[in-house]
Coordinates of C-alpha atoms in Angstrom, one line a residue:
X171 CA 118.8 162.6 99.6
X172 CA 119.3 163.1 95.9
X173 CA 121.5 160.1 95.8
X174 CA 118.7 158.0 97.0
X175 CA 116.3 159.1 94.3
X176 CA 117.5 156.5 91.7
X177 CA 116.7 153.8 94.3
X178 CA 113.3 155.4 94.9
X179 CA 112.7 155.5 91.2
X180 CA 112.9 151.7 91.1
X181 CA 109.9 151.7 93.5
X182 CA 107.9 154.0 91.3
X183 CA 108.9 152.4 88.0
X184 CA 106.2 149.8 87.8
X185 CA 103.7 149.9 85.0
X186 CA 101.1 150.8 87.6
X187 CA 102.9 153.9 88.7
X188 CA 104.8 155.5 85.7
X189 CA 104.0 159.1 86.9
X190 CA 106.2 158.6 90.0
X191 CA 109.2 157.6 87.9
X192 CA 108.9 160.8 85.9
X193 CA 108.6 162.9 89.0
X194 CA 111.8 161.4 90.5
X195 CA 113.7 161.8 87.3
X196 CA 112.6 165.4 87.0
X197 CA 113.9 166.2 90.5
X198 CA 117.3 164.5 89.7
X199 CA 117.9 166.2 86.4
X200 CA 117.1 169.7 87.9
X201 CA 119.3 169.1 90.9
X202 CA 116.5 170.3 93.2
X203 CA 115.7 169.2 96.7
X204 CA 112.3 167.5 96.3
X205 CA 110.3 169.3 98.9
X206 CA 106.9 168.6 97.3
X207 CA 104.6 165.7 98.2
X208 CA 104.2 162.7 95.8
X209 CA 100.7 161.2 95.7
X210 CA 100.4 157.4 96.1
X211 CA 97.0 156.3 94.9
X212 CA 93.9 158.5 95.2
X213 CA 94.0 159.1 99.0
X214 CA 97.5 158.7 100.3
X215 CA 100.3 161.4 100.2
X216 CA 103.8 161.0 101.5
X217 CA 106.6 163.6 101.8
X218 CA 109.9 162.4 100.4
X219 CA 111.8 164.6 102.8
X220 CA 110.2 163.2 105.9
X221 CA 109.6 159.5 104.9
X222 CA 112.3 156.9 104.6
X223 CA 112.5 154.5 101.7
X224 CA 111.2 151.7 103.8
X225 CA 108.2 153.7 104.9
X226 CA 107.2 154.6 101.3
X227 CA 107.7 151.0 100.3
X228 CA 105.4 149.9 103.1
X229 CA 102.7 152.4 102.1
X230 CA 102.8 151.3 98.5
X231 CA 102.6 147.7 99.6
X232 CA 99.6 148.4 101.8
X233 CA 97.8 150.3 99.0
X234 CA 98.5 147.5 96.5
X235 CA 97.1 145.0 99.0
X236 CA 94.0 147.1 99.4
X237 CA 93.5 147.4 95.6
X238 CA 94.1 143.6 95.2
X239 CA 91.4 143.0 97.9
X240 CA 88.9 145.0 95.9
X241 CA 89.9 143.2 92.7
X242 CA 89.5 139.8 94.4
X243 CA 85.8 140.3 95.1
X244 CA 84.3 137.9 92.7
X245 CA 81.2 138.9 90.8
X246 CA 78.1 136.7 90.5
X247 CA 78.1 134.6 87.4
X248 CA 75.4 135.7 85.1
X249 CA 74.0 135.3 81.6
X250 CA 72.5 138.0 79.5
X251 CA 68.9 137.9 78.5
X252 CA 67.3 139.2 75.3
X253 CA 65.9 142.3 77.0
X254 CA 69.0 144.0 78.4
X255 CA 69.0 142.2 81.7
X256 CA 70.9 139.4 83.4
X257 CA 70.0 136.1 85.0
X258 CA 71.9 134.6 88.0
X259 CA 71.5 131.0 89.1
X260 CA 72.9 130.6 92.6
X261 CA 74.0 127.2 93.7
X262 CA 77.0 127.2 96.1
X263 CA 76.5 128.1 99.8
X264 CA 77.7 131.6 100.8
X265 CA 77.9 133.5 104.1
X266 CA 75.2 136.3 104.2
X267 CA 77.7 139.1 104.8
X268 CA 80.0 137.9 102.1
X269 CA 77.1 137.5 99.7
X270 CA 76.0 141.1 100.2
X271 CA 79.5 142.3 99.3
X272 CA 79.5 140.2 96.1
X273 CA 75.9 141.2 95.3
X274 CA 76.6 145.0 95.6
X275 CA 79.8 144.7 93.5
X276 CA 77.9 142.8 90.9
X277 CA 75.0 145.2 90.8
X278 CA 77.5 148.1 90.4
X279 CA 79.1 146.2 87.6
X280 CA 75.9 145.6 85.8
X281 CA 74.8 149.2 86.3
X282 CA 78.1 150.3 84.5
X283 CA 77.3 148.0 81.7
X284 CA 73.8 149.6 81.3
X285 CA 71.9 146.4 82.3
X286 CA 68.3 146.7 83.3
X287 CA 66.5 143.8 85.0
X288 CA 68.3 141.4 87.3
X289 CA 66.8 137.9 87.8
X290 CA 68.2 135.8 90.7
X291 CA 67.1 132.2 90.9
X292 CA 67.6 131.1 94.5
X293 CA 67.4 127.3 95.2
X294 CA 65.6 126.2 98.3
X295 CA 68.8 125.2 100.0
X296 CA 70.0 128.8 99.8
X297 CA 66.7 130.2 101.3
X298 CA 68.8 131.9 104.0
X299 CA 69.9 134.5 101.5
X300 CA 66.4 135.8 100.9
X301 CA 66.6 138.4 103.6
X302 CA 69.8 139.8 102.3
X303 CA 68.4 140.1 98.8
X304 CA 65.2 141.8 100.0
X305 CA 67.2 144.3 102.0
X306 CA 69.1 145.2 98.9
X307 CA 65.9 146.0 97.1
X308 CA 65.0 142.8 95.4
X309 CA 61.4 141.5 95.4
X310 CA 59.7 138.2 94.8
X311 CA 58.7 137.3 91.3
X312 CA 57.5 133.7 91.5
X313 CA 58.2 130.5 93.3
X314 CA 58.4 126.9 92.3
X315 CA 58.8 123.8 94.6
X316 CA 62.6 123.9 94.4
X317 CA 63.5 127.6 93.9
X318 CA 62.4 131.2 94.4
X319 CA 62.9 133.9 91.7
X320 CA 63.7 137.4 92.9
X321 CA 64.1 140.4 90.6
X322 CA 65.6 143.9 90.7
X323 CA 65.3 146.9 88.3
X324 CA 68.5 149.0 87.9
X325 CA 67.4 152.1 85.9
X326 CA 65.5 155.0 87.3
X327 CA 62.8 154.5 84.7
X328 CA 59.6 152.4 85.5
X329 CA 60.3 148.7 85.6
X330 CA 59.3 146.6 82.5
X331 CA 59.9 143.3 84.2
X332 CA 56.9 141.2 83.2
X333 CA 54.5 139.9 85.9
X334 CA 54.5 136.3 87.0
X335 CA 52.3 133.9 85.0
X336 CA 48.8 135.5 85.1
X337 CA 46.6 132.5 84.1
X338 CA 45.8 129.0 85.1
X339 CA 44.6 126.7 82.3
X340 CA 41.8 124.2 82.8
X341 CA 39.8 121.8 80.7
X342 CA 36.4 120.3 80.6
X343 CA 35.8 117.1 78.5
X344 CA 32.6 116.5 76.6
X345 CA 32.6 112.8 75.8
X346 CA 29.6 111.3 74.0
X347 CA 29.0 107.7 72.9
X348 CA 26.9 106.5 70.0
X349 CA 23.8 106.4 72.2
X350 CA 24.1 110.2 72.7
X351 CA 25.0 109.6 76.3
X352 CA 27.5 111.9 77.9
X353 CA 30.2 110.8 80.4
X354 CA 29.6 112.6 83.7
X355 CA 31.0 112.4 87.2
X356 CA 30.2 113.4 90.8
X357 CA 33.1 114.9 92.7
X358 CA 34.3 113.7 96.1
X359 CA 36.0 117.0 97.0
X360 CA 35.9 120.7 96.2
X361 CA 32.9 122.9 95.6
X362 CA 30.7 120.1 94.2
X363 CA 31.2 117.7 97.0
X364 CA 27.9 116.4 98.5
X365 CA 25.8 118.4 96.0
X366 CA 24.7 115.5 93.9
X367 CA 25.5 117.4 90.7
X368 CA 26.7 115.5 87.6
X369 CA 29.3 117.3 85.6
X370 CA 31.8 116.8 82.8
X371 CA 35.3 115.5 83.8
X372 CA 37.5 118.6 84.5
X373 CA 41.0 119.3 85.5
X374 CA 44.0 121.6 85.3
X375 CA 46.6 121.4 82.5
X376 CA 50.0 120.5 83.9
X377 CA 53.1 122.6 83.1
X378 CA 54.5 121.6 79.7
X379 CA 51.3 119.7 78.8
X380 CA 49.2 120.4 75.7
X381 CA 45.5 121.1 76.1
X382 CA 44.5 118.1 73.9
X383 CA 46.7 115.8 76.0
X384 CA 45.4 117.1 79.3
X385 CA 41.8 116.5 78.3
X386 CA 42.4 112.8 77.4
X387 CA 44.5 112.4 80.6
X388 CA 41.8 113.8 82.9
X389 CA 39.1 111.5 81.4
X390 CA 41.3 108.5 81.9
X391 CA 42.2 109.4 85.5
X392 CA 38.7 110.2 86.7
X393 CA 36.7 107.5 84.9
X394 CA 39.1 104.9 83.4
X395 CA 37.7 105.6 79.9
X396 CA 40.1 105.8 77.0
X397 CA 39.4 108.5 74.5
X398 CA 40.9 110.6 71.6
X399 CA 40.8 114.3 71.3
X400 CA 38.5 115.8 68.6
X401 CA 38.5 119.6 69.0
X402 CA 38.1 122.6 71.3
X403 CA 34.5 123.7 71.2
X404 CA 34.8 126.9 73.2
X405 CA 36.8 128.5 76.0
X406 CA 36.1 130.9 78.8
X407 CA 38.3 133.5 80.6
X408 CA 37.6 134.5 84.2
X409 CA 39.5 136.5 86.8
X410 CA 40.5 136.2 90.5
X411 CA 39.6 132.5 90.5
X412 CA 42.7 131.0 92.0
X413 CA 45.0 132.9 94.3
X414 CA 44.1 136.1 92.5
X415 CA 45.1 134.6 89.1
X416 CA 42.9 134.6 86.0
X417 CA 41.7 131.3 84.5
X418 CA 41.3 130.0 81.0
X419 CA 38.9 127.1 80.7
X420 CA 38.7 125.1 77.5
X421 CA 35.6 123.0 76.7
X422 CA 36.9 120.0 74.6
X423 CA 35.1 117.3 72.7
X424 CA 36.6 113.8 72.9
X425 CA 35.6 110.5 71.2
X426 CA 35.4 107.5 73.5
X427 CA 37.6 104.5 72.7
X428 CA 36.4 102.4 75.6
X429 CA 33.2 102.4 77.6
X430 CA 33.7 100.6 80.9
X431 CA 34.0 103.0 83.8
X432 CA 36.5 102.5 86.6
X433 CA 36.0 105.4 89.0
X434 CA 39.0 107.0 90.6
X435 CA 37.8 107.1 94.2
X436 CA 40.2 109.7 95.6
X437 CA 38.6 112.6 93.7
X438 CA 35.5 111.1 92.1
X439 CA 32.5 109.7 94.0
X440 CA 30.8 108.2 91.0
X441 CA 30.7 108.3 87.2
X442 CA 28.3 107.1 84.5
X443 CA 27.0 107.5 81.0
X444 CA 24.0 109.7 81.1
X445 CA 21.5 110.8 78.4
X446 CA 22.5 114.3 77.4
X447 CA 19.0 115.6 77.9
X448 CA 19.0 114.3 81.5
X449 CA 22.3 116.0 82.2
X450 CA 21.1 119.3 80.7
X451 CA 17.9 119.2 82.7
X452 CA 19.6 119.4 86.1
X453 CA 18.5 122.5 88.1
X454 CA 22.1 123.6 88.6
X455 CA 22.7 123.5 84.9
X456 CA 19.5 125.3 84.0
X457 CA 20.3 128.1 86.4
X458 CA 23.8 128.6 85.0
X459 CA 24.1 130.9 81.9
X460 CA 27.6 129.7 81.2
X461 CA 26.6 126.0 81.3
X462 CA 23.5 126.7 79.1
X463 CA 25.8 128.2 76.4
X464 CA 28.1 125.2 76.7
X465 CA 25.2 122.8 76.3
X466 CA 23.8 124.7 73.3
X467 CA 27.3 124.4 71.7
X468 CA 27.4 120.7 72.4
X469 CA 23.9 120.2 70.9
X470 CA 24.9 122.2 67.8
X471 CA 28.0 120.0 67.4
X472 CA 25.9 116.9 67.8
X473 CA 23.6 118.2 65.0
X474 CA 26.5 118.9 62.7
X475 CA 25.8 122.6 62.8
X476 CA 29.0 123.7 64.7
X477 CA 32.7 123.2 64.1
X478 CA 35.3 123.8 66.8
X479 CA 39.1 124.1 66.7
X480 CA 41.3 121.1 65.9
X481 CA 44.9 120.9 67.0
X482 CA 47.4 121.2 64.1
X483 CA 51.1 120.4 64.9
X484 CA 53.3 123.3 63.9
X485 CA 56.8 124.6 64.3
X486 CA 57.9 128.2 64.9
X487 CA 61.0 130.4 64.8
X488 CA 60.9 130.8 68.6
X489 CA 61.3 127.1 69.6
X490 CA 62.6 123.8 68.3
X491 CA 59.7 122.0 69.9
X492 CA 56.5 121.2 68.1
X493 CA 53.4 122.9 69.3
X494 CA 49.7 123.0 68.5
X495 CA 47.7 125.7 66.7
X496 CA 44.0 125.2 67.2
X497 CA 41.9 126.2 64.2
X498 CA 38.8 125.5 62.3
X499 CA 40.3 123.0 59.9
X500 CA 37.1 122.3 58.0
X501 CA 36.4 125.9 57.1
X502 CA 40.0 126.4 56.3
X503 CA 40.0 123.5 53.8
X504 CA 36.8 124.9 52.2
X505 CA 38.4 128.3 51.7
X506 CA 41.3 126.6 49.9
X507 CA 39.0 124.8 47.5
X508 CA 36.8 127.8 46.7

């Protein structure tokens, strides 16, 4: 048996198993019969006395194959965010059971790295993986037409993952001509359908759209009137207004560039230029505290006693894109000259 040890030492002499080579050489140099057990890996033990060389070789090969299988589990591709978390954008189809193995290995890896929040962007064509993610502890964050975002918090501490967008942004356009007539519409759908109430053109700001651009767009879409943005006169915040979201509504003043009305019939029943006093005298307007404040603001602006907030194009350290800062430009200029 001692003569076979040099051959066995070749089996144990790989860079992965240097301790086995030392064990074999120690037995040879001492001239001892190796009756102890030599450990192979963390869980397998083999007796040199009772196992043949081929048996040991087979055991080592089996263990190596098992280790290689673990190493071959690919982790999900991710990018680090600025808050100690990672973002994963899935794209390629994957079997649910295979995905769970990869997901668990990835979460374990991120945990070892000390990561916190995990964001997984799941495109609509991989919607079949939602159940697997939810069962692993992920929850919905938000959804868009072509994807669902799910999140997971690794640490035992309370999650600091920010909530989904909390507000919707809307605009109302105050457009007045030289006759002090205001542009108003009657809606063909929604809460005001069939009420006979005349109101300012209103609408929702699209994603990536500036408030000043949205106000001009809504006036054009609903009435066909071209206009230019002047300023934000006021804004209102309300809550639980749209699928439990809060709402920011900006009252904007626009200057008309055309006067012919072409009503958009899909949403608008009618539109016209109406004397401001007639508009303000409507019973619905008179009963609304909010609308009375808005009307007083518009009247003060018409009388030159009120200044709103004009858009000023600016840049920032957080984005390469230009954005608008709304401020009282007139008062700001006066402070510079004083």
